Amino acid sequence: MTGAGVSAESGIPTFRDALEGLWSRFDPQDLATPDAFRRDPALVTRWYDERRINCAKCRPNAAHKALARWERHAAGLGARFTLITQNVDRLHQRAGSRRVIELHGSLFEWRCAQSGEVIECPPDAFGDYPPTTPSGGVARPGVVWFGEMLPDDAVAAADDAAGSCDLFVSVGTSAVVYPAAGYLHLADAAGARTLEINREPTPASGVVNWSIQGNAGDILPAFVAAAIES
Ligand code: BJW
């Protein structure tokens, strides 16, 4: 399972890092809740659209590529590899990962806030905020805000993968946002070995079998190469 730290080396800010994290500059209550969207849809949609455009300019890094490599290797052995991500930037898919569960949705899938109808995003910024849909509704980004339910199909697939895996690896996440942070505990309770790779200790560090501190872009490629070549 991955979090924002995996994309940090692609130039995408994390949320909770003290200096460069988004929540050090912006209050999530103003931007990442259904109430914030109801209060000021123009502000919220402009912010998400800027992030969509910025993410589109970023490229997958060595950590994304290592995970895609691991998945291809597992497929060759007939083993199951599932990537659960909290990230909304689509960099895993662009690196070649196939079985990706997007727990918190995507910056690249916008929908009508009233009807749920998915709309096509323009290649450049929407320009008018909030964007409107062809049927005259207001569009919102297809991400999961605080207090919102995660997509049912993503939750079911993540429950299944975490509850039946041999090895659960948590990479680049502060492990504080639920239900995502619960998957490591689910895997642990079901008998999986657990590994954390993160730049700093998290609440998961004391629970996992192995905790490695450092940059995902350094550690994951080395770890995956060792796993594949051993
Ligand atoms: C590196 C690195 C490098 C840096 N290499 N590492 C149980 C207990 C308590 C609270 C709750 C609970 N259950 C539910 C809640 C409420 C809430 C919640 O969890 N709150 C906690 C924060 C207290 N959860 C929800 O509201 C969820 N919905 C829900 O539960 O629905 C049911 C419900 C409904 C109503 C009432 C109650 C229940 C929804 C959560 C949605 C999260 N949304 C966001 C925004 C998405 C849109 C957007 O992009 O703006 O998702 S918040 C933000 O946090 C984003 C992320 O996906 C998520 C996780 O962050 P992540 O990925 O871990 O990033 P960081 O920045 O926190 O950490 C990065 C880490 O990387 C750091 O540790 C760095 O050190 C490290 N790092 N560079 C390796 N190069």
JSON list of C-alpha atoms in Angstrom, two decimals, residues 28-138:
[
{"chain": "A", "resi": 28, "resn": "PRO", "atom": "CA", "xyz": [-7.83, 20.65, 4.98]},
{"chain": "A", "resi": 29, "resn": "GLN", "atom": "CA", "xyz": [-11.09, 21.92, 6.52]},
{"chain": "A", "resi": 30, "resn": "ASP", "atom": "CA", "xyz": [-11.09, 24.67, 3.83]},
{"chain": "A", "resi": 31, "resn": "LEU", "atom": "CA", "xyz": [-10.36, 22.37, 0.89]},
{"chain": "A", "resi": 32, "resn": "ALA", "atom": "CA", "xyz": [-10.78, 18.66, 1.49]},
{"chain": "A", "resi": 33, "resn": "THR", "atom": "CA", "xyz": [-14.27, 18.24, 2.98]},
{"chain": "A", "resi": 34, "resn": "PRO", "atom": "CA", "xyz": [-17.79, 18.20, 1.50]},
{"chain": "A", "resi": 35, "resn": "ASP", "atom": "CA", "xyz": [-18.58, 21.27, 3.65]},
{"chain": "A", "resi": 36, "resn": "ALA", "atom": "CA", "xyz": [-15.67, 23.21, 2.12]},
{"chain": "A", "resi": 37, "resn": "PHE", "atom": "CA", "xyz": [-16.98, 22.38, -1.36]},
{"chain": "A", "resi": 38, "resn": "ARG", "atom": "CA", "xyz": [-20.51, 23.49, -0.43]},
{"chain": "A", "resi": 39, "resn": "ARG", "atom": "CA", "xyz": [-19.16, 26.75, 1.09]},
{"chain": "A", "resi": 40, "resn": "ASP", "atom": "CA", "xyz": [-16.81, 27.71, -1.73]},
{"chain": "A", "resi": 41, "resn": "PRO", "atom": "CA", "xyz": [-16.96, 25.40, -4.77]},
{"chain": "A", "resi": 42, "resn": "ALA", "atom": "CA", "xyz": [-14.90, 27.85, -6.89]},
{"chain": "A", "resi": 43, "resn": "LEU", "atom": "CA", "xyz": [-11.98, 27.87, -4.44]},
{"chain": "A", "resi": 44, "resn": "VAL", "atom": "CA", "xyz": [-12.02, 24.11, -3.92]},
{"chain": "A", "resi": 45, "resn": "THR", "atom": "CA", "xyz": [-12.31, 23.17, -7.60]},
{"chain": "A", "resi": 46, "resn": "ARG", "atom": "CA", "xyz": [-9.61, 25.66, -8.65]},
{"chain": "A", "resi": 47, "resn": "TRP", "atom": "CA", "xyz": [-7.23, 24.18, -6.07]},
{"chain": "A", "resi": 48, "resn": "TYR", "atom": "CA", "xyz": [-7.87, 20.61, -7.23]},
{"chain": "A", "resi": 49, "resn": "ASP", "atom": "CA", "xyz": [-7.62, 21.59, -10.88]},
{"chain": "A", "resi": 50, "resn": "GLU", "atom": "CA", "xyz": [-4.21, 23.19, -10.28]},
{"chain": "A", "resi": 51, "resn": "ARG", "atom": "CA", "xyz": [-3.08, 19.98, -8.59]},
{"chain": "A", "resi": 52, "resn": "ARG", "atom": "CA", "xyz": [-4.45, 17.92, -11.55]},
{"chain": "A", "resi": 53, "resn": "ILE", "atom": "CA", "xyz": [-2.46, 19.99, -14.02]},
{"chain": "A", "resi": 54, "resn": "ASN", "atom": "CA", "xyz": [0.69, 19.85, -11.88]},
{"chain": "A", "resi": 55, "resn": "CYS", "atom": "CA", "xyz": [0.44, 16.07, -11.45]},
{"chain": "A", "resi": 56, "resn": "ALA", "atom": "CA", "xyz": [-0.01, 15.61, -15.20]},
{"chain": "A", "resi": 57, "resn": "LYS", "atom": "CA", "xyz": [3.37, 17.31, -15.68]},
{"chain": "A", "resi": 58, "resn": "CYS", "atom": "CA", "xyz": [5.14, 15.04, -13.15]},
{"chain": "A", "resi": 59, "resn": "ARG", "atom": "CA", "xyz": [6.67, 11.72, -14.06]},
{"chain": "A", "resi": 60, "resn": "PRO", "atom": "CA", "xyz": [6.75, 8.36, -12.26]},
{"chain": "A", "resi": 61, "resn": "ASN", "atom": "CA", "xyz": [9.93, 7.89, -10.21]},
{"chain": "A", "resi": 62, "resn": "ALA", "atom": "CA", "xyz": [12.09, 4.89, -9.36]},
{"chain": "A", "resi": 63, "resn": "ALA", "atom": "CA", "xyz": [9.69, 3.79, -6.59]},
{"chain": "A", "resi": 64, "resn": "HIS", "atom": "CA", "xyz": [6.66, 3.67, -8.94]},
{"chain": "A", "resi": 65, "resn": "LYS", "atom": "CA", "xyz": [8.74, 1.80, -11.52]},
{"chain": "A", "resi": 66, "resn": "ALA", "atom": "CA", "xyz": [9.99, -0.72, -8.96]},
{"chain": "A", "resi": 67, "resn": "LEU", "atom": "CA", "xyz": [6.42, -1.55, -7.92]},
{"chain": "A", "resi": 68, "resn": "ALA", "atom": "CA", "xyz": [5.41, -2.03, -11.56]},
{"chain": "A", "resi": 69, "resn": "ARG", "atom": "CA", "xyz": [8.44, -4.29, -12.02]},
{"chain": "A", "resi": 70, "resn": "TRP", "atom": "CA", "xyz": [7.46, -6.32, -8.95]},
{"chain": "A", "resi": 71, "resn": "GLU", "atom": "CA", "xyz": [3.93, -6.78, -10.27]},
{"chain": "A", "resi": 72, "resn": "ARG", "atom": "CA", "xyz": [5.20, -7.99, -13.68]},
{"chain": "A", "resi": 73, "resn": "HIS", "atom": "CA", "xyz": [7.55, -10.43, -11.96]},
{"chain": "A", "resi": 74, "resn": "ALA", "atom": "CA", "xyz": [4.75, -11.75, -9.73]},
{"chain": "A", "resi": 75, "resn": "ALA", "atom": "CA", "xyz": [2.46, -12.17, -12.74]},
{"chain": "A", "resi": 76, "resn": "GLY", "atom": "CA", "xyz": [5.18, -14.22, -14.45]},
{"chain": "A", "resi": 77, "resn": "LEU", "atom": "CA", "xyz": [5.21, -16.57, -11.44]},
{"chain": "A", "resi": 78, "resn": "GLY", "atom": "CA", "xyz": [1.42, -16.75, -11.30]},
{"chain": "A", "resi": 79, "resn": "ALA", "atom": "CA", "xyz": [1.47, -14.96, -7.93]},
{"chain": "A", "resi": 80, "resn": "ARG", "atom": "CA", "xyz": [-0.98, -12.26, -6.93]},
{"chain": "A", "resi": 81, "resn": "PHE", "atom": "CA", "xyz": [0.25, -8.71, -6.48]},
{"chain": "A", "resi": 82, "resn": "THR", "atom": "CA", "xyz": [-2.17, -5.96, -5.58]},
{"chain": "A", "resi": 83, "resn": "LEU", "atom": "CA", "xyz": [-1.26, -2.31, -5.25]},
{"chain": "A", "resi": 84, "resn": "ILE", "atom": "CA", "xyz": [-3.51, -0.41, -2.88]},
{"chain": "A", "resi": 85, "resn": "THR", "atom": "CA", "xyz": [-2.83, 3.31, -3.17]},
{"chain": "A", "resi": 86, "resn": "GLN", "atom": "CA", "xyz": [-4.07, 6.34, -1.31]},
{"chain": "A", "resi": 87, "resn": "ASN", "atom": "CA", "xyz": [-2.62, 8.51, -4.05]},
{"chain": "A", "resi": 88, "resn": "VAL", "atom": "CA", "xyz": [-4.81, 10.37, -6.49]},
{"chain": "A", "resi": 89, "resn": "ASP", "atom": "CA", "xyz": [-2.06, 11.21, -9.00]},
{"chain": "A", "resi": 90, "resn": "ARG", "atom": "CA", "xyz": [-2.27, 8.15, -11.33]},
{"chain": "A", "resi": 91, "resn": "LEU", "atom": "CA", "xyz": [1.55, 7.84, -11.36]},
{"chain": "A", "resi": 92, "resn": "HIS", "atom": "CA", "xyz": [1.41, 4.12, -10.54]},
{"chain": "A", "resi": 93, "resn": "GLN", "atom": "CA", "xyz": [-0.65, 3.44, -13.66]},
{"chain": "A", "resi": 94, "resn": "ARG", "atom": "CA", "xyz": [1.67, 5.63, -15.74]},
{"chain": "A", "resi": 95, "resn": "ALA", "atom": "CA", "xyz": [4.64, 3.59, -14.44]},
{"chain": "A", "resi": 96, "resn": "GLY", "atom": "CA", "xyz": [2.97, 0.40, -15.69]},
{"chain": "A", "resi": 97, "resn": "SER", "atom": "CA", "xyz": [1.16, -0.96, -12.62]},
{"chain": "A", "resi": 98, "resn": "ARG", "atom": "CA", "xyz": [-2.03, -2.79, -13.63]},
{"chain": "A", "resi": 99, "resn": "ARG", "atom": "CA", "xyz": [-3.85, -4.00, -10.51]},
{"chain": "A", "resi": 100, "resn": "VAL", "atom": "CA", "xyz": [-4.22, -0.67, -8.74]},
{"chain": "A", "resi": 101, "resn": "ILE", "atom": "CA", "xyz": [-6.89, 0.02, -6.14]},
{"chain": "A", "resi": 102, "resn": "GLU", "atom": "CA", "xyz": [-7.42, 3.78, -5.78]},
{"chain": "A", "resi": 103, "resn": "LEU", "atom": "CA", "xyz": [-8.77, 4.09, -2.23]},
{"chain": "A", "resi": 104, "resn": "HIS", "atom": "CA", "xyz": [-9.06, 7.88, -2.35]},
{"chain": "A", "resi": 105, "resn": "GLY", "atom": "CA", "xyz": [-10.14, 8.22, -5.98]},
{"chain": "A", "resi": 106, "resn": "SER", "atom": "CA", "xyz": [-8.34, 10.23, -8.64]},
{"chain": "A", "resi": 107, "resn": "LEU", "atom": "CA", "xyz": [-7.62, 13.85, -9.53]},
{"chain": "A", "resi": 108, "resn": "PHE", "atom": "CA", "xyz": [-8.24, 12.89, -13.17]},
{"chain": "A", "resi": 109, "resn": "GLU", "atom": "CA", "xyz": [-11.85, 11.72, -12.83]},
{"chain": "A", "resi": 110, "resn": "TRP", "atom": "CA", "xyz": [-14.31, 14.51, -12.21]},
{"chain": "A", "resi": 111, "resn": "ARG", "atom": "CA", "xyz": [-18.02, 14.04, -11.86]},
{"chain": "A", "resi": 112, "resn": "CYS", "atom": "CA", "xyz": [-21.26, 15.95, -11.42]},
{"chain": "A", "resi": 113, "resn": "ALA", "atom": "CA", "xyz": [-21.70, 16.69, -7.70]},
{"chain": "A", "resi": 114, "resn": "GLN", "atom": "CA", "xyz": [-25.48, 16.21, -8.05]},
{"chain": "A", "resi": 115, "resn": "SER", "atom": "CA", "xyz": [-25.94, 13.24, -10.42]},
{"chain": "A", "resi": 116, "resn": "GLY", "atom": "CA", "xyz": [-22.53, 11.53, -10.18]},
{"chain": "A", "resi": 117, "resn": "GLU", "atom": "CA", "xyz": [-22.22, 11.56, -13.99]},
{"chain": "A", "resi": 118, "resn": "VAL", "atom": "CA", "xyz": [-18.51, 11.34, -14.90]},
{"chain": "A", "resi": 119, "resn": "ILE", "atom": "CA", "xyz": [-17.31, 14.19, -17.10]},
{"chain": "A", "resi": 120, "resn": "GLU", "atom": "CA", "xyz": [-14.33, 14.47, -19.40]},
{"chain": "A", "resi": 121, "resn": "CYS", "atom": "CA", "xyz": [-11.49, 16.66, -18.15]},
{"chain": "A", "resi": 122, "resn": "PRO", "atom": "CA", "xyz": [-9.90, 19.05, -20.63]},
{"chain": "A", "resi": 123, "resn": "PRO", "atom": "CA", "xyz": [-6.15, 18.59, -21.25]},
{"chain": "A", "resi": 124, "resn": "ASP", "atom": "CA", "xyz": [-5.52, 22.05, -19.79]},
{"chain": "A", "resi": 125, "resn": "ALA", "atom": "CA", "xyz": [-7.14, 23.75, -16.81]},
{"chain": "A", "resi": 126, "resn": "PHE", "atom": "CA", "xyz": [-10.95, 23.94, -16.75]},
{"chain": "A", "resi": 127, "resn": "GLY", "atom": "CA", "xyz": [-10.64, 27.73, -16.60]},
{"chain": "A", "resi": 128, "resn": "ASP", "atom": "CA", "xyz": [-14.09, 28.47, -15.10]},
{"chain": "A", "resi": 129, "resn": "TYR", "atom": "CA", "xyz": [-14.70, 27.52, -11.46]},
{"chain": "A", "resi": 130, "resn": "PRO", "atom": "CA", "xyz": [-16.59, 25.60, -10.41]},
{"chain": "A", "resi": 131, "resn": "PRO", "atom": "CA", "xyz": [-16.66, 23.74, -13.74]},
{"chain": "A", "resi": 132, "resn": "THR", "atom": "CA", "xyz": [-20.12, 22.90, -15.02]},
{"chain": "A", "resi": 133, "resn": "THR", "atom": "CA", "xyz": [-21.24, 19.61, -16.53]},
{"chain": "A", "resi": 134, "resn": "PRO", "atom": "CA", "xyz": [-22.98, 19.16, -19.92]},
{"chain": "A", "resi": 135, "resn": "SER", "atom": "CA", "xyz": [-26.30, 18.80, -18.06]},
{"chain": "A", "resi": 136, "resn": "GLY", "atom": "CA", "xyz": [-25.79, 22.08, -16.16]},
{"chain": "A", "resi": 137, "resn": "GLY", "atom": "CA", "xyz": [-24.60, 20.61, -12.84]},
{"chain": "A", "resi": 138, "resn": "VAL", "atom": "CA", "xyz": [-21.51, 21.53, -10.86]}
]
